[in-house]
Amino acid sequence: MQDDHTKLFHKLHISSLLDLALLVPSGYNDTTLSKELMLGNLLTAEASVKSVKKYGSKLQVLFDLPAFRRKVSATFFHMTPYHINTFIPNSTHFIQGKLSEYQGFLQLSQPKKINKPNCIIPKYKTVLKNSEMIELISSMIFHEKLINEGLTTREANTLLMLHFPTDLGQIYEQKNLKTNIIHTLKTIEAFNHFKKLQGKRVDFPATVALDGDEKVFIENLPFALTNEQLKTISEIKSDFADINKAAKRMIVGDVGSGKTMVILASAVMAMPKTSVLMAPTSLLALQLYEEAIKYLPKEMNIALVMQGKMVGDYREADFIIGTHALLYKDDMPQIDLVMIDEQHRFGTAQRHALEKLSSRGKTKAHMLQFSATPIPRTQAMMDSALIDISLITTTPFSKNITTKLISKEDFTSLLSHIQEEIQVNHQVLIIYPLVEQSEQIPYQSLEEARGFWENKFDNVFVTHGKDRDKEEVLLDFREHGNILLATTVVEVGISLPRLTMVIVVGAERLGLATLHQLRGRVGRLGLKSWCYLYSHNKTNERLESFAKTMSGFEIAKLDLQFRNSGDILEGTIQSGQKFRWLNMATDEEIVENAKKRF
Ligand code: ADP
Ligand code: MG
C-alpha cells in the first residue's frame, strides 16, 4: 500500500501529503439535479423520451421533464447508433446540457446522458487517470491528517471542500474560484514551502568566533554609511559572534549600493584572523584590491592573487583578494572568513571549492556571498529558510539618470547628444544585440554598425563576450575612449566614472534585470546621465515601467509581473514557476505570515 503511494507520488513529482492536497481539481462534473430552469445554464434533469425524429444526419429528441412539467427539444448533430439505441420512445434517462429557448420552446444542444445523478466529480489535471487520482485523494486526504501536517482547521476545510465538494456555489463565484479560497491556497502553498525547507538548512560550527572592532574603520571613512549598510554590517557582526554556527549569509544589493564597504568592514571584523575575497574577473579583483588599500587600516596586510599577477605575500596576509586563481594555491594560510563577490558569476563547484579550502575538520569558516541581482522581498523571504539574507535596497547617492524609449526618428538628435557628451569628456556605451549579422534579429549587429561609428567619431572601442582581450579593451577605453560598442556581456564589469550615456539597441529583446545592470553602468559618481532604449516599437508597457523606476528591487518585481508577456526572447528570466497560486510580485504579506508560523 505504502509502496504504491510512493510510486504515484513519484509520478506526480510530489513528495509530501500537502503537495498532494494542493493538487486541487481544475474543475468538476456536477450532476446535481437542477431545481429550476435557468436559460443559459446547464440543466441536469430526469427526462423521458416522447418522440424521435431524424433529419439527415441530425437526430431530434423531444423529452418530457416531469420535475418541471415542461417539454424540451434536444438536437444531436451527428446521430450514431448509440443515440438511436439509447433514446427510444418512453425510455427514461438523466440528461445534462445547456438550456436555451427558441420561440417559446425549450431547447438543449447536444445533451449528455448521465449515469449517476446528484454527484460532484472532481476533474484533476495530472499525469494520473482521473479515477486513479480520485482514489489516491480519497485514501489519503482527511481532516485529521491535514491538521497533523500543521494546517489550521479553516485551511484543512478549504482543501476538503475542494476535493470533496457538496455544493459548487461555495467554491465558485461567476465561474472563478472565490477570492478567499485562492488566498487560502496561496497561504497553504507558502506554508508548505517553509515546511519542506525546515530542517534542510545545514549549519556547521564555525572555525572560530570573530570579534574585530569595525568602529574606527567606519568613523574614518570619508562618507557616512547608509542605514542599510550599517544594518547589514551589524547582522554580520552577530553572525560572526556565534562559534556554534558559521555565518552563511547572502548580501543582495543593487549595483552601486555600496556592498564593497560591507566587504571591507567584514574583513576588519575578522581581524586578527585571515579573510579571503574571491571576485569573478581580474578587473574586479584589482578594483576591490585598490579600494581595500585606500580604505582599510594601514596595519592590515592585504594581498592580491590572480593568474600571472600577485601583489604581497598571501601566506602572510590578513586579507587576500583574488580571482578563482585562489582555488589553485595549496599553501593558503588558515582562513576564517570567506567572501564571494558577484556570487552568481561563479558555479557551485567553484563556490564549494573555496568553502572546502577553508574548512577545518567539522568546522567551517564564516561565509558571505554578495549579489547584485536584486530579488523581490518575497523571494528573499522564501530563500531565507536556507541562507540568511540581507537586502540593501538603497544607494548612497541618488543617481540622476533619465531613461527614454527612442526609435529611428530620434536618431539625429541622439547623434548630437552623443557629440555633446563627448565634448565634455564624457563617454558613451552602445549595446548591440549580436556580434554578427543575423536574419532573426531586425537590428544591426556590432560588426555591421562599427564602420558607421568609427567614421563619425574618434576613439571608438569595440568588445564583446568572446573577445579575448575584453579586459584590456575596457581598461584602455576607460582612459582614452569616447564610444564603446559592445554586447550585453559587459553586464558586470569595472567602474567607468566618465560614462554618462548607454544606448541599448533592440531593448525590448532584453529582460529588465539585464537592462537594469546596463543602466547601472552610467552615472556611477552622480553625473547627470542617460539611458536610451532603442526599439522599432516605440510603445512598450514593460520598458515604460522600467523607465519610471531606478530601484532594482522594484524592477525584479516588474520582471515577474511581465514574465508572461512574451516579448522577452532572452533566456535570463528564471524558468520554472514553482508555485501554482502564489505570485512573488504581489503576495509579500502571505509569505511573511507563513514564515512566521515556523
Ligand atoms: P556595489 O554595491 O555595486 O559593489 P560599490 O561598493 O562599488 O557598489 O559602491 C559604489 C560607489 O559608492 C563606490 O564609489 C563607493 O566608494 C561609494 N560608496 C559606498 N558607500 C557609500 C556611502 N555610504 N556614501 C557615499 N558613497 C558610498
Ligand atoms: Mg561590487
XYZ file of C-alpha atoms and ligand atoms in Angstrom:
626
model
C 0.000 0.000 0.000
C 2.626 2.487 1.115
C 4.791 1.463 -1.824
C 2.001 2.171 -4.268
C 1.682 5.671 -2.885
C 5.395 6.259 -3.196
C 5.223 5.296 -6.854
C 2.258 7.558 -7.520
C 3.923 10.453 -5.679
C 6.940 9.931 -7.861
C 4.813 10.060 -10.993
C 3.131 13.226 -9.788
C 6.513 14.800 -8.932
C 5.438 15.411 -5.370
C 6.937 14.459 -2.073
C 4.505 15.229 0.708
C 0.912 14.921 1.761
C 0.449 18.676 1.457
C 1.832 18.571 -2.083
C -0.902 16.081 -2.873
C -3.588 18.074 -1.093
C -2.551 21.135 -3.079
C -3.255 19.351 -6.370
C -6.794 20.625 -6.246
C -9.222 19.845 -9.079
C -9.188 22.122 -12.085
C -12.959 21.722 -12.390
C -15.911 19.446 -11.603
C -18.557 17.368 -13.288
C -21.644 18.276 -11.374
C -24.648 16.003 -11.835
C -26.762 17.551 -9.101
C -30.328 17.657 -10.415
C -31.441 21.183 -11.275
C -34.051 22.780 -9.061
C -35.123 25.335 -11.603
C -34.948 26.018 -15.306
C -32.318 28.650 -15.954
C -31.735 29.702 -19.531
C -28.046 29.782 -20.419
C -27.129 27.381 -17.592
C -26.566 23.668 -17.548
C -29.736 21.736 -16.974
C -29.448 18.380 -15.260
C -32.734 16.550 -15.096
C -34.620 13.324 -15.421
C -36.152 13.132 -18.879
C -38.344 10.657 -20.712
C -38.406 10.346 -24.457
C -41.678 11.448 -26.077
C -40.709 11.247 -29.723
C -37.710 10.904 -32.007
C -37.234 12.427 -35.467
C -34.390 12.104 -37.973
C -33.299 14.875 -40.354
C -30.356 13.745 -42.467
C -27.544 13.127 -40.016
C -29.393 15.023 -37.272
C -31.498 13.442 -34.587
C -34.123 15.431 -32.768
C -35.484 14.042 -29.486
C -38.438 15.541 -27.659
C -38.110 14.951 -23.927
C -40.607 15.309 -21.156
C -39.230 16.862 -17.948
C -41.502 15.518 -15.208
C -39.938 17.643 -12.455
C -40.823 20.817 -14.355
C -43.857 19.649 -16.285
C -42.268 21.001 -19.416
C -41.030 19.600 -22.675
C -37.605 20.219 -24.126
C -36.339 19.528 -27.594
C -32.803 18.179 -27.895
C -30.728 18.072 -31.050
C -27.861 15.654 -31.715
C -25.985 16.870 -34.759
C -24.132 13.685 -35.562
C -26.507 10.834 -34.967
C -24.878 7.493 -34.097
C -26.326 4.050 -33.468
C -25.738 4.762 -29.781
C -28.216 7.644 -29.844
C -30.824 5.655 -31.719
C -30.498 2.672 -29.394
C -30.480 4.792 -26.241
C -33.175 7.350 -26.773
C -36.065 5.073 -27.680
C -39.589 6.378 -27.040
C -40.875 6.043 -23.457
C -37.419 5.332 -22.028
C -36.259 7.498 -19.104
C -32.761 8.981 -18.592
C -30.793 11.567 -16.710
C -29.523 14.137 -19.157
C -27.395 17.253 -18.962
C -26.998 20.098 -21.435
C -27.057 23.847 -21.866
C -30.582 25.192 -21.813
C -31.837 27.772 -24.293
C -35.150 28.900 -25.678
C -36.359 29.303 -29.240
C -39.746 30.869 -29.974
C -41.090 29.823 -26.601
C -39.797 26.241 -26.862
C -37.074 24.951 -24.540
C -34.028 23.580 -26.318
C -30.998 21.517 -25.311
C -27.985 21.377 -27.550
C -26.180 18.008 -27.628
C -27.093 16.861 -24.107
C -25.138 14.077 -22.430
C -26.652 11.063 -20.802
C -25.589 10.879 -17.157
C -25.130 7.636 -15.299
C -25.376 8.842 -11.759
C -27.298 11.929 -10.721
C -26.532 14.064 -7.657
C -22.759 13.658 -7.630
C -19.985 16.198 -7.968
C -16.964 14.553 -9.519
C -13.659 16.415 -9.422
C -11.617 16.730 -12.589
C -7.897 16.522 -11.905
C -5.346 17.647 -14.424
C -2.399 15.439 -13.586
C -0.456 12.670 -15.272
C -2.653 10.128 -13.487
C -6.025 8.953 -14.715
C -8.820 10.892 -13.090
C -10.154 7.775 -11.376
C -6.678 6.941 -10.026
C -6.312 10.445 -8.705
C -9.719 10.377 -7.050
C -8.826 7.112 -5.368
C -5.485 8.425 -4.162
C -7.020 11.606 -2.761
C -9.869 9.714 -1.069
C -7.457 7.318 0.570
C -5.056 9.962 1.834
C -6.687 13.305 2.413
C -8.528 13.524 5.729
C -9.205 16.358 8.106
C -7.100 14.848 10.860
C -4.098 14.253 8.601
C -4.174 17.796 7.297
C -4.277 19.150 10.838
C -1.331 16.915 11.707
C 0.585 18.498 8.849
C 0.182 21.832 10.608
C -2.754 23.368 8.756
C -5.437 25.347 10.557
C -8.992 23.980 10.655
C -10.040 26.572 8.128
C -7.258 25.617 5.734
C -7.997 21.917 6.091
C -11.685 22.526 5.477
C -10.979 24.550 2.364
C -8.908 21.716 0.888
C -11.549 19.142 1.804
C -14.233 21.283 0.239
C -12.235 21.467 -2.985
C -11.562 17.721 -3.138
C -14.935 16.546 -1.828
C -17.409 19.282 -2.696
C -21.056 19.167 -1.798
C -22.051 22.466 -3.308
C -20.124 24.257 -6.046
C -21.748 27.504 -5.014
C -19.327 27.566 -2.065
C -16.382 27.300 -4.389
C -17.118 29.436 -7.408
C -18.217 32.935 -7.956
C -19.041 33.570 -11.611
C -17.045 30.518 -12.725
C -13.934 31.732 -10.864
C -12.602 30.312 -7.651
C -13.662 32.568 -4.799
C -11.048 35.065 -3.664
C -10.885 33.728 -0.120
C -10.255 30.224 -1.454
C -7.414 31.431 -3.639
C -5.993 33.298 -0.658
C -6.111 30.134 1.433
C -4.438 28.097 -1.312
C -1.646 30.677 -1.553
C -1.189 30.543 2.197
C -1.001 26.746 2.211
C 1.436 26.840 -0.674
C 3.747 29.223 1.202
C 3.351 27.210 4.401
C 4.225 24.015 2.535
C 7.335 25.662 1.081
C 8.684 26.617 4.506
C 7.674 23.292 5.988
C 9.704 21.455 3.376
C 12.760 23.616 3.788
C 12.585 23.272 7.543
C 15.441 21.028 8.514
C 17.036 21.348 5.065
C 19.368 24.071 6.223
C 22.642 22.553 7.367
C 24.792 24.577 9.703
C 28.311 23.852 10.830
C 30.205 25.086 13.829
C 32.481 27.984 12.992
C 36.262 27.591 12.951
C 36.322 30.498 15.376
C 34.142 33.369 16.560
C 35.212 36.716 15.099
C 35.036 39.914 17.091
C 37.285 42.534 15.468
C 36.157 46.115 16.049
C 34.882 47.917 12.955
C 34.036 51.249 14.636
C 37.264 53.090 13.880
C 37.204 51.909 10.278
C 33.663 53.230 9.841
C 34.431 56.556 11.541
C 37.458 57.134 9.347
C 35.574 56.693 6.053
C 35.188 59.907 4.012
C 31.413 59.385 3.941
C 28.735 58.168 6.317
C 27.474 54.652 5.645
C 23.799 54.323 4.802
C 21.412 52.799 7.331
C 21.138 49.630 5.310
C 24.918 49.279 5.051
C 25.139 49.689 8.839
C 22.286 47.266 9.462
C 23.910 44.656 7.227
C 27.241 45.103 8.995
C 25.600 44.584 12.379
C 23.803 41.463 11.119
C 27.160 40.113 10.017
C 28.688 41.083 13.335
C 26.208 38.946 15.235
C 26.724 36.066 12.775
C 30.461 36.242 13.489
C 29.961 36.178 17.256
C 28.415 32.695 17.152
C 31.032 29.960 17.267
C 28.365 27.256 17.139
C 27.200 28.309 13.723
C 29.395 29.584 10.906
C 27.886 32.598 9.146
C 26.025 31.734 5.959
C 24.689 34.940 4.551
C 23.880 36.437 1.190
C 24.056 40.204 0.855
C 21.872 41.365 -2.006
C 22.176 44.931 -3.207
C 21.806 46.868 -6.392
C 24.801 47.913 -8.430
C 26.224 50.933 -6.624
C 24.550 50.196 -3.303
C 27.945 50.104 -1.619
C 28.491 46.415 -0.999
C 32.256 46.886 -1.095
C 32.115 48.814 2.188
C 30.316 45.856 3.765
C 33.044 43.573 2.436
C 35.763 45.778 3.888
C 34.014 46.162 7.243
C 33.679 42.359 7.401
C 37.409 41.918 6.781
C 38.032 44.364 9.635
C 35.671 42.457 11.937
C 37.535 39.256 11.083
C 40.831 40.699 12.347
C 43.210 39.387 13.554
C 42.090 36.294 11.635
C 42.585 35.988 7.893
C 39.837 36.558 5.344
C 39.677 35.879 1.640
C 37.598 37.554 -1.069
C 37.040 35.971 -4.482
C 35.896 38.062 -7.464
C 34.839 36.784 -10.905
C 37.299 38.774 -13.049
C 40.820 40.157 -12.660
C 39.476 43.629 -13.291
C 37.046 43.371 -10.454
C 39.642 41.812 -8.168
C 42.041 44.630 -8.974
C 39.393 47.250 -8.316
C 38.494 45.657 -4.977
C 42.177 45.500 -4.083
C 42.601 49.198 -4.841
C 39.601 50.069 -2.687
C 40.875 47.874 0.127
C 44.241 49.643 0.058
C 42.520 53.008 0.008
C 40.073 52.484 2.882
C 41.353 49.735 5.175
C 43.614 50.495 8.155
C 47.247 50.739 7.108
C 48.310 47.994 9.525
C 46.209 45.456 7.638
C 48.304 43.303 5.377
C 46.485 42.927 2.021
C 47.468 40.601 -0.825
C 46.254 40.160 -4.396
C 46.232 36.778 -6.148
C 45.445 36.486 -9.844
C 46.647 34.311 -12.650
C 50.003 35.780 -13.609
C 49.854 38.636 -11.121
C 50.494 38.736 -7.398
C 50.878 41.603 -5.009
C 52.139 40.985 -1.481
C 52.554 37.572 0.110
C 49.224 35.871 0.607
C 50.732 33.432 3.110
C 51.346 36.368 5.442
C 48.249 38.433 4.639
C 45.273 39.414 6.800
C 43.074 39.901 3.750
C 43.577 38.034 0.470
C 41.769 39.300 -2.595
C 41.801 37.334 -5.821
C 40.145 35.575 -8.702
C 39.480 31.845 -8.941
C 43.281 31.536 -9.169
C 42.922 31.399 -5.368
C 41.470 27.920 -5.651
C 44.726 26.531 -7.002
C 47.018 27.684 -4.200
C 47.928 24.804 -1.941
C 49.786 26.887 0.614
C 46.954 29.145 1.736
C 47.059 30.210 5.373
C 44.209 29.331 7.748
C 41.143 31.239 6.674
C 38.241 32.107 8.956
C 36.153 34.289 6.682
C 35.329 33.560 3.046
C 33.656 36.184 0.874
C 32.497 35.894 -2.722
C 31.649 38.989 -4.730
C 29.181 38.809 -7.637
C 28.455 35.273 -6.490
C 26.085 34.461 -9.365
C 29.008 34.562 -11.776
C 30.599 31.543 -10.145
C 29.500 27.960 -10.491
C 28.503 25.935 -7.468
C 31.669 23.897 -7.861
C 33.886 26.954 -7.511
C 31.973 28.245 -4.501
C 32.235 24.862 -2.842
C 35.927 24.585 -3.634
C 36.527 27.821 -1.774
C 34.409 26.678 1.124
C 36.330 23.428 1.306
C 39.634 25.228 1.191
C 38.675 26.987 4.369
C 37.028 24.236 6.410
C 38.912 22.520 9.193
C 37.620 19.195 10.422
C 33.944 19.553 11.126
C 34.127 23.310 11.367
C 33.743 25.866 8.640
C 34.903 29.411 8.005
C 32.247 32.106 8.070
C 30.846 32.600 4.579
C 29.422 35.742 2.992
C 28.210 35.961 -0.569
C 27.450 39.193 -2.387
C 24.970 39.512 -5.203
C 23.987 42.422 -7.425
C 20.891 40.683 -8.719
C 18.029 42.154 -6.709
C 15.267 39.749 -5.818
C 11.805 40.658 -4.599
C 11.448 40.694 -0.839
C 9.092 37.698 -1.089
C 11.768 35.672 -2.843
C 14.292 36.715 -0.188
C 11.898 35.527 2.497
C 11.363 32.237 0.710
C 15.117 31.683 0.351
C 15.826 32.727 3.919
C 14.853 29.244 5.049
C 18.174 28.054 3.622
C 20.501 31.021 3.935
C 20.386 34.301 5.851
C 19.733 37.237 3.590
C 20.471 40.928 3.957
C 18.929 43.310 1.459
C 20.468 46.674 0.607
C 17.713 48.403 -1.320
C 19.000 51.968 -1.323
C 22.055 53.525 -2.951
C 24.250 56.023 -1.074
C 23.677 58.860 -3.526
C 20.741 59.066 -5.850
C 21.735 58.683 -9.441
C 20.465 61.220 -11.901
C 19.626 59.049 -14.901
C 16.952 59.797 -17.480
C 15.616 56.695 -19.214
C 13.897 57.114 -22.577
C 12.450 54.918 -25.296
C 13.684 56.048 -28.695
C 13.175 54.993 -32.289
C 14.565 55.616 -35.786
C 13.152 59.140 -35.973
C 15.130 60.155 -32.872
C 18.459 59.150 -34.370
C 19.607 62.596 -35.497
C 19.032 64.170 -32.112
C 20.684 61.158 -30.495
C 23.804 61.786 -32.593
C 24.035 65.396 -31.474
C 23.518 64.377 -27.863
C 26.394 61.887 -28.156
C 28.537 64.677 -29.617
C 27.751 66.964 -26.673
C 28.683 64.352 -24.114
C 31.966 63.552 -25.808
C 32.818 67.243 -25.972
C 32.679 67.496 -22.185
C 34.922 64.438 -21.855
C 32.130 62.006 -21.056
C 31.805 58.517 -22.502
C 29.087 56.605 -24.328
C 28.302 52.898 -24.328
C 26.282 51.363 -27.169
C 24.959 47.841 -26.733
C 24.162 45.711 -29.799
C 22.111 42.515 -29.683
C 24.668 40.418 -31.586
C 28.228 40.470 -32.848
C 27.478 39.182 -36.348
C 24.562 39.816 -38.661
C 21.532 37.574 -38.193
C 18.330 37.076 -40.157
C 16.360 36.602 -36.999
C 17.038 39.962 -35.470
C 15.710 43.135 -37.065
C 18.589 45.256 -35.755
C 22.132 45.933 -36.855
C 24.847 43.801 -35.355
C 28.019 45.104 -33.745
C 30.080 44.323 -36.837
C 27.578 45.937 -39.199
C 27.411 49.113 -37.157
C 31.040 49.633 -36.213
C 32.060 51.222 -39.544
C 29.475 53.956 -39.111
C 30.677 54.930 -35.626
C 34.349 54.670 -36.485
C 33.888 57.034 -39.441
C 31.958 59.580 -37.455
C 33.828 59.600 -34.142
C 37.352 59.274 -32.805
C 38.391 56.725 -30.204
C 35.692 54.158 -30.809
C 36.413 50.908 -28.960
C 34.797 47.549 -29.611
C 34.460 44.468 -27.454
C 32.145 41.544 -26.902
C 31.770 38.360 -24.893
C 34.057 36.162 -26.974
C 36.673 38.878 -27.198
C 39.804 37.511 -25.527
C 41.180 40.976 -24.898
C 37.947 42.234 -23.348
C 39.551 43.314 -20.106
C 42.371 45.216 -21.800
C 39.950 46.908 -24.183
C 37.865 48.031 -21.214
C 40.884 49.382 -19.346
C 42.077 51.181 -22.479
C 38.608 52.571 -23.102
C 38.382 53.812 -19.523
C 41.445 56.005 -20.117
C 41.187 57.010 -23.789
C 37.791 56.137 -25.266
C 34.794 58.159 -26.407
C 32.443 55.407 -27.520
C 32.390 51.743 -26.579
C 30.452 49.344 -28.784
C 29.666 46.088 -27.020
C 27.178 43.303 -26.495
C 25.338 42.648 -23.249
C 28.276 40.668 -21.901
C 29.827 43.796 -20.475
C 26.979 43.407 -17.963
C 29.079 43.424 -14.858
C 32.465 44.957 -15.200
C 34.620 47.724 -13.975
C 33.505 51.119 -12.893
C 33.690 53.690 -15.702
C 33.277 57.019 -13.897
C 33.055 59.163 -17.057
C 30.335 57.039 -18.638
C 27.149 59.117 -18.879
C 25.185 57.501 -21.682
C 24.172 53.979 -22.529
C 22.182 53.141 -25.661
C 20.621 49.707 -25.871
C 19.731 48.637 -29.394
C 16.691 46.340 -29.541
C 15.968 46.931 -25.870
C 12.629 45.119 -25.999
C 14.506 41.869 -26.511
C 16.165 42.040 -23.125
C 14.961 41.193 -19.648
C 14.521 44.091 -17.262
C 17.209 42.715 -14.965
C 19.739 42.916 -17.800
C 18.615 46.408 -18.760
C 18.952 47.427 -15.149
C 22.500 46.115 -14.996
C 23.352 48.008 -18.171
C 21.811 51.227 -16.904
C 23.758 50.746 -13.683
C 26.998 51.312 -15.632
C 26.326 55.033 -16.138
C 26.394 57.887 -13.672
C 28.405 55.928 -11.130
C 29.622 59.108 -9.494
C 26.398 61.063 -9.693
C 26.961 62.741 -13.084
C 23.753 63.506 -14.985
C 23.279 60.508 -17.275
C 21.002 58.969 -19.889
C 19.807 55.525 -20.770
C 18.294 55.288 -24.257
C 16.244 52.215 -25.107
C 16.290 51.953 -28.888
C 13.437 49.931 -30.321
C 11.431 49.667 -33.555
C 8.247 49.710 -31.493
C 8.173 52.860 -29.530
C 5.342 51.869 -27.223
C 6.114 49.106 -24.815
C 4.484 48.923 -21.411
C 7.273 46.888 -19.905
C 10.005 49.302 -20.990
C 7.905 52.276 -19.944
C 7.509 50.867 -16.441
C 11.242 50.261 -16.392
C 11.941 53.864 -17.400
C 9.964 55.093 -14.411
C 11.925 53.369 -11.658
C 15.559 53.118 -10.654
C 15.129 50.548 -7.908
C 16.448 47.107 -8.758
C 14.035 45.628 -6.257
C 11.078 47.316 -7.962
C 12.425 46.038 -11.292
C 12.726 42.471 -10.028
C 9.015 42.707 -9.210
C 8.192 44.138 -12.642
C 10.151 41.339 -14.286
C 7.914 38.857 -12.512
C 4.780 40.729 -13.463
C 5.752 40.815 -17.117
C 7.141 37.300 -17.018
C 4.379 36.040 -19.250
C 4.184 38.988 -21.572
C 6.150 37.018 -24.120
C 8.184 39.768 -25.713
C 11.359 38.680 -23.969
C 13.368 36.468 -26.257
C 16.263 36.204 -23.913
C 16.578 33.295 -21.532
C 17.647 35.168 -18.427
C 14.310 35.073 -16.663
C 14.263 32.302 -14.121
C 12.261 29.492 -15.552
C 10.053 27.008 -13.820
C 7.477 28.885 -11.790
C 7.393 26.799 -8.666
C 4.063 27.938 -7.349
C 0.625 27.448 -8.788
C -1.132 30.093 -6.708
C 1.485 32.326 -5.152
C 2.664 35.382 -7.006
C 6.097 36.524 -5.857
C 5.467 40.044 -7.039
C 2.331 40.662 -5.025
C 1.983 38.147 -2.202
C 4.560 39.513 0.198
C 2.213 39.555 3.174
C 1.057 35.974 2.679
C 4.636 34.738 2.514
C 5.584 36.777 5.574
C 2.718 35.328 7.603
C 3.518 31.787 6.515
C 7.141 32.265 7.547
C 6.072 33.433 10.991
C 4.470 30.049 11.629
C 7.893 28.409 11.881
P 28.356 47.768 -5.380
O 27.279 47.506 -4.388
O 27.871 47.817 -6.772
O 29.536 46.861 -5.187
P 30.239 49.789 -4.613
O 30.589 49.200 -3.321
O 31.196 49.648 -5.735
O 28.819 49.273 -5.072
O 29.901 51.319 -4.344
C 29.649 52.250 -5.372
C 30.294 53.583 -5.068
O 29.675 54.185 -3.930
C 31.757 53.456 -4.726
O 32.435 54.511 -5.370
C 31.787 53.624 -3.227
O 33.019 54.167 -2.778
C 30.643 54.585 -2.978
N 30.020 54.455 -1.643
C 29.766 53.323 -0.970
N 29.106 53.595 0.177
C 28.913 54.926 0.205
C 28.266 55.815 1.130
N 27.685 55.366 2.237
N 28.235 57.121 0.826
C 28.806 57.581 -0.306
N 29.432 56.800 -1.221
C 29.488 55.482 -0.973
Mg 30.541 45.405 -6.143
